[in-house]
XYZ file of C-alpha atoms in Angstrom:
120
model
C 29.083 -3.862 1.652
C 29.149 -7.192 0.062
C 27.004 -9.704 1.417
C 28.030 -13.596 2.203
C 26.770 -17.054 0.642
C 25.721 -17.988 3.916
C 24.280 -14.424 4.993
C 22.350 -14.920 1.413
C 20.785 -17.835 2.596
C 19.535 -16.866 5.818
C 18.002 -14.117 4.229
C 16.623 -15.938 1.876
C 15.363 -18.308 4.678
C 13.935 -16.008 6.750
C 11.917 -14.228 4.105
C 10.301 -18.066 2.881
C 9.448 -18.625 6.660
C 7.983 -15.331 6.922
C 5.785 -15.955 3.435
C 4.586 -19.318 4.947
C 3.737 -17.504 7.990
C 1.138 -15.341 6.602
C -0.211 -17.569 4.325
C -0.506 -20.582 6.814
C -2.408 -17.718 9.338
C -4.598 -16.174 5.843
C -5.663 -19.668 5.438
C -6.308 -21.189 8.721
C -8.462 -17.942 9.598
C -10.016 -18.191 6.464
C -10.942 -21.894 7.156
C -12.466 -20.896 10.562
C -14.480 -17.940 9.914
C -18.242 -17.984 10.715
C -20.941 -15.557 10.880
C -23.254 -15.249 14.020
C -27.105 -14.427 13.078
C -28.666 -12.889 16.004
C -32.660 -12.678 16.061
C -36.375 -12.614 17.711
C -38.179 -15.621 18.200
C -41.589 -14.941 18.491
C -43.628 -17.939 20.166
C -46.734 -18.816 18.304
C -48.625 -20.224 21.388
C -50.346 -16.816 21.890
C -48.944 -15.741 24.870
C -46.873 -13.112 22.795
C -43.288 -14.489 24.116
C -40.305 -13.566 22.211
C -37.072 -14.885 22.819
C -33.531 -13.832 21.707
C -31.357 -16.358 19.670
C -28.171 -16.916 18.317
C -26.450 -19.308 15.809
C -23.269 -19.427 14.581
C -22.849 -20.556 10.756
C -19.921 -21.488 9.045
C -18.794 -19.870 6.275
C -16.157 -22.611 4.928
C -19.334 -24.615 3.401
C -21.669 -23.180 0.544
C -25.195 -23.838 2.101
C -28.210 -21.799 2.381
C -30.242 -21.475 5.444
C -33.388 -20.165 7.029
C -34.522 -18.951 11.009
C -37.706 -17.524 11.552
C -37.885 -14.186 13.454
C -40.919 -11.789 14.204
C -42.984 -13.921 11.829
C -40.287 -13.385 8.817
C -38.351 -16.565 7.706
C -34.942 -14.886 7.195
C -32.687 -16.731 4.537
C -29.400 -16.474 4.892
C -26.959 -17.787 1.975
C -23.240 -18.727 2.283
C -21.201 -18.608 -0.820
C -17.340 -18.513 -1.338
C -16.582 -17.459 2.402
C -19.124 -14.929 2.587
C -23.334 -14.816 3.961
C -25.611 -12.853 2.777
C -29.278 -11.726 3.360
C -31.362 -12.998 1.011
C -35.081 -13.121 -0.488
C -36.212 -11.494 1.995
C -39.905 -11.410 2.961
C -39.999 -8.323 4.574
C -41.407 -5.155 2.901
C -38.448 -2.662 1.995
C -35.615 -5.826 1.238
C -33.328 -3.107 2.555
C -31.291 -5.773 4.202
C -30.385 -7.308 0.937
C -28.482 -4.207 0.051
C -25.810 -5.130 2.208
C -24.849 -7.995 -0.402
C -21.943 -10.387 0.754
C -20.226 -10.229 4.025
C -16.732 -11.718 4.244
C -14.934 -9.204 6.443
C -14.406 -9.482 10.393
C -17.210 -7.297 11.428
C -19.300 -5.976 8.718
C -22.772 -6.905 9.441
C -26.063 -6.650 8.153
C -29.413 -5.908 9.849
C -33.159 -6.118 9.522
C -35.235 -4.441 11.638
C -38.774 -5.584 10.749
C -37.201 -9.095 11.738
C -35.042 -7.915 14.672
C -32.184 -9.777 13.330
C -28.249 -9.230 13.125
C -25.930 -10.863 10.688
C -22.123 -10.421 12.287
C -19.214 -11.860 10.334
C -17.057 -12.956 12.973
């Protein structure tokens, strides 16, 4: 079966719209990715109040950033599309084991702070 000039270029066509496609919907998702940090406020007023909190952060800017939960100051550092737990204060650092998130989903915790890191 021999194909024809015009058949050619259809193909052809349809296989540069399809190539645009995904990397027009790579991109734009890429652009609009953030990561949602959810933690413990812990009021210092004495009355022993905690309250839960959550932030979204964008991870299209390189930026570091810090919330304080359960008496920890949690930093949080975006690089290249990704956050990560960092410097933490807290006694086993096991939350900085998790490294970079960049993924939909992969998340990192630390329970002395009561926090979540989500990659949304």
């Amino acid at each position: 079966m021999k194909l024809k000039r015009s058949e050619i270029i259809i193909v052809v066509l349809l296989l540069m719209l399809s190539i645009s496609f995904v990397i027009y919907t790579r991109a734009s998702a890429k652009n609009g990715r953030t990561a949602q940090l959810t933690y413990t406020y812990k009021y210092k007023d004495g009355s022993g109040r905690e309250e839960k909190r959550s932030v979204e952060i964008p991870l299209n800017k390189d930026k570091s950033y810090d919330f304080e939960s359960m008496e920890y100051v949690i930093h949080i550092n975006v690089k290249n599309g990704a956050a990560a737990l960092v410097n933490s204060p807290c006694p086993d650092h096991k939350c900085e084991h998790y490294g970079y998130l960049s993924k939909s989903g992969e998340n990192a915790i630390c329970l002395p702070a009561k926090a979540v890191l989500v990659v949304k």
